[in-house]
mmCIF file of C-alpha atoms and ligand atoms in Angstrom:
data_model
loop_
_atom_site.group_PDB
_atom_site.id
_atom_site.type_symbol
_atom_site.label_atom_id
_atom_site.label_comp_id
_atom_site.label_asym_id
_atom_site.label_seq_id
_atom_site.Cartn_x
_atom_site.Cartn_y
_atom_site.Cartn_z
ATOM 1 C CA MET L 1 -156.651 -11.142 -21.660
ATOM 2 C CA THR L 2 -154.461 -9.577 -24.349
ATOM 3 C CA PHE L 3 -151.118 -7.831 -23.632
ATOM 4 C CA ASP L 4 -152.681 -4.428 -24.579
ATOM 5 C CA LYS L 5 -155.530 -4.819 -22.039
ATOM 6 C CA ILE L 6 -152.944 -5.800 -19.362
ATOM 7 C CA VAL L 7 -150.849 -2.666 -20.115
ATOM 8 C CA PHE L 8 -154.008 -0.548 -20.099
ATOM 9 C CA GLY L 9 -155.036 -2.058 -16.723
ATOM 10 C CA ILE L 10 -151.680 -1.360 -15.128
ATOM 11 C CA ALA L 11 -151.568 2.228 -16.532
ATOM 12 C CA LEU L 12 -155.073 2.868 -15.088
ATOM 13 C CA VAL L 13 -154.142 1.527 -11.612
ATOM 14 C CA ALA L 14 -150.943 3.722 -11.626
ATOM 15 C CA LEU L 15 -153.034 6.716 -12.614
ATOM 16 C CA LEU L 16 -155.585 6.191 -9.802
ATOM 17 C CA ALA L 17 -152.828 5.603 -7.316
ATOM 18 C CA ALA L 18 -151.111 8.899 -8.323
ATOM 19 C CA GLY L 19 -154.364 10.807 -7.953
ATOM 20 C CA ALA L 20 -154.919 9.487 -4.458
ATOM 21 C CA ALA L 21 -151.338 10.245 -3.497
ATOM 22 C CA ASN L 22 -151.657 13.837 -4.610
ATOM 23 C CA ALA L 23 -154.720 14.532 -2.374
ATOM 24 C CA ALA L 24 -153.567 16.319 0.692
ATOM 25 C CA GLU L 25 -154.970 16.531 4.158
ATOM 26 C CA TYR L 26 -155.091 19.787 6.110
ATOM 27 C CA GLU L 27 -155.945 20.495 9.718
ATOM 28 C CA VAL L 28 -157.988 23.422 10.971
ATOM 29 C CA VAL L 29 -158.218 23.837 14.787
ATOM 30 C CA GLN L 30 -160.973 25.428 16.761
ATOM 31 C CA LYS L 31 -159.133 27.257 19.690
ATOM 32 C CA ASN L 32 -160.165 30.208 21.845
ATOM 33 C CA LYS L 33 -163.441 30.427 19.999
ATOM 34 C CA ALA L 34 -161.797 30.863 16.678
ATOM 35 C CA PHE L 35 -160.856 28.844 13.606
ATOM 36 C CA SER L 36 -157.144 28.681 12.825
ATOM 37 C CA PRO L 37 -156.153 29.322 10.145
ATOM 38 C CA LYS L 38 -158.908 31.893 9.220
ATOM 39 C CA GLU L 39 -158.259 31.239 5.566
ATOM 40 C CA LEU L 40 -156.967 28.062 3.800
ATOM 41 C CA ASN L 41 -156.075 27.392 0.205
ATOM 42 C CA ILE L 42 -156.455 23.762 -0.941
ATOM 43 C CA LYS L 43 -156.855 21.799 -4.187
ATOM 44 C CA VAL L 44 -159.886 19.810 -5.421
ATOM 45 C CA GLY L 45 -159.842 16.379 -3.792
ATOM 46 C CA ASP L 46 -158.100 17.589 -0.618
ATOM 47 C CA THR L 47 -159.502 16.856 2.794
ATOM 48 C CA VAL L 48 -159.725 19.257 5.789
ATOM 49 C CA LYS L 49 -159.823 17.857 9.330
ATOM 50 C CA PHE L 50 -161.489 20.096 11.884
ATOM 51 C CA THR L 51 -160.166 19.541 15.378
ATOM 52 C CA ASN L 52 -161.684 21.066 18.559
ATOM 53 C CA GLU L 53 -158.985 22.189 20.980
ATOM 54 C CA ASP L 54 -161.217 24.149 23.351
ATOM 55 C CA ASN L 55 -162.615 22.787 26.622
ATOM 56 C CA PHE L 56 -166.160 23.135 25.364
ATOM 57 C CA PHE L 57 -168.101 21.933 22.420
ATOM 58 C CA HIS L 58 -167.842 23.453 18.876
ATOM 59 C CA ASN L 59 -169.830 22.769 15.796
ATOM 60 C CA VAL L 60 -168.672 22.858 12.237
ATOM 61 C CA PHE L 61 -171.079 23.627 9.299
ATOM 62 C CA SER L 62 -171.231 25.400 5.969
ATOM 63 C CA LEU L 63 -174.236 26.646 3.963
ATOM 64 C CA SER L 64 -172.013 27.505 0.918
ATOM 65 C CA ASP L 65 -173.390 26.641 -2.529
ATOM 66 C CA LEU L 66 -170.200 24.782 -3.313
ATOM 67 C CA LYS L 67 -170.396 22.458 -0.327
ATOM 68 C CA THR L 68 -173.130 22.280 2.217
ATOM 69 C CA PHE L 69 -172.373 20.159 5.334
ATOM 70 C CA ASP L 70 -172.917 19.992 9.088
ATOM 71 C CA LEU L 71 -170.465 17.927 11.086
ATOM 72 C CA GLY L 72 -172.458 18.379 14.264
ATOM 73 C CA SER L 73 -171.087 19.405 17.619
ATOM 74 C CA TYR L 74 -168.227 17.714 19.378
ATOM 75 C CA PRO L 75 -165.960 18.192 22.407
ATOM 76 C CA LYS L 76 -162.141 18.804 22.819
ATOM 77 C CA GLY L 77 -159.783 16.352 21.179
ATOM 78 C CA GLU L 78 -162.284 15.125 18.593
ATOM 79 C CA PHE L 79 -162.137 15.873 14.957
ATOM 80 C CA LYS L 80 -164.238 15.380 11.749
ATOM 81 C CA SER L 81 -163.099 15.609 8.160
ATOM 82 C CA VAL L 82 -164.587 16.929 4.892
ATOM 83 C CA THR L 83 -163.303 16.238 1.397
ATOM 84 C CA PHE L 84 -163.766 19.138 -1.118
ATOM 85 C CA ASP L 85 -164.504 17.908 -4.555
ATOM 86 C CA LYS L 86 -165.349 21.111 -6.446
ATOM 87 C CA ALA L 87 -163.421 24.346 -6.985
ATOM 88 C CA GLY L 88 -164.664 27.566 -5.395
ATOM 89 C CA LYS L 89 -165.059 29.359 -1.934
ATOM 90 C CA VAL L 90 -166.493 27.724 1.076
ATOM 91 C CA GLU L 91 -167.448 29.571 4.259
ATOM 92 C CA VAL L 92 -167.201 27.517 7.380
ATOM 93 C CA GLU L 93 -168.988 28.486 10.662
ATOM 94 C CA CYS L 94 -169.750 27.185 14.115
ATOM 95 C CA ALA L 95 -173.494 27.087 15.123
ATOM 96 C CA ILE L 96 -172.577 27.578 18.787
ATOM 97 C CA HIS L 97 -170.359 30.584 18.440
ATOM 98 C CA PRO L 98 -171.787 32.921 15.616
ATOM 99 C CA SER L 99 -168.553 34.986 15.531
ATOM 100 C CA MET L 100 -166.579 31.997 14.366
ATOM 101 C CA LEU L 101 -165.955 32.022 10.605
ATOM 102 C CA MET L 102 -163.220 30.822 8.248
ATOM 103 C CA ILE L 103 -162.830 30.556 4.415
ATOM 104 C CA ILE L 104 -161.619 27.629 2.401
ATOM 105 C CA ASN L 105 -160.503 28.370 -1.178
ATOM 106 C CA VAL L 106 -160.715 25.244 -3.283
ATOM 107 C CA GLN L 107 -158.604 25.600 -6.452
HETATM 108 CU CU1 CU K 201 -167.766 27.155 18.448
#
């Protein structure tokens, strides 16, 4: 391996590490049959963790063009995460409680 290749390799690893370090994790809770916060601004690559804090099951899903997912239904204390890899607006809902809605703005 030449010196140039080694330097390139180190630079690439540093760049990847920096990218991973910049990705943030946010938490959205489901409490009193509502998402909190109701609106969240994040960056591309960030992860959102959805935690159920109610004494009954909640579901988490989105039919948004940007990111379609269904995390299923789960009880109090459990959470599931989604990583958002494209910029845009995502509406998040609960299939059990139709009044529950929140917006995630991915920038
Ligand atoms: Cu619910």
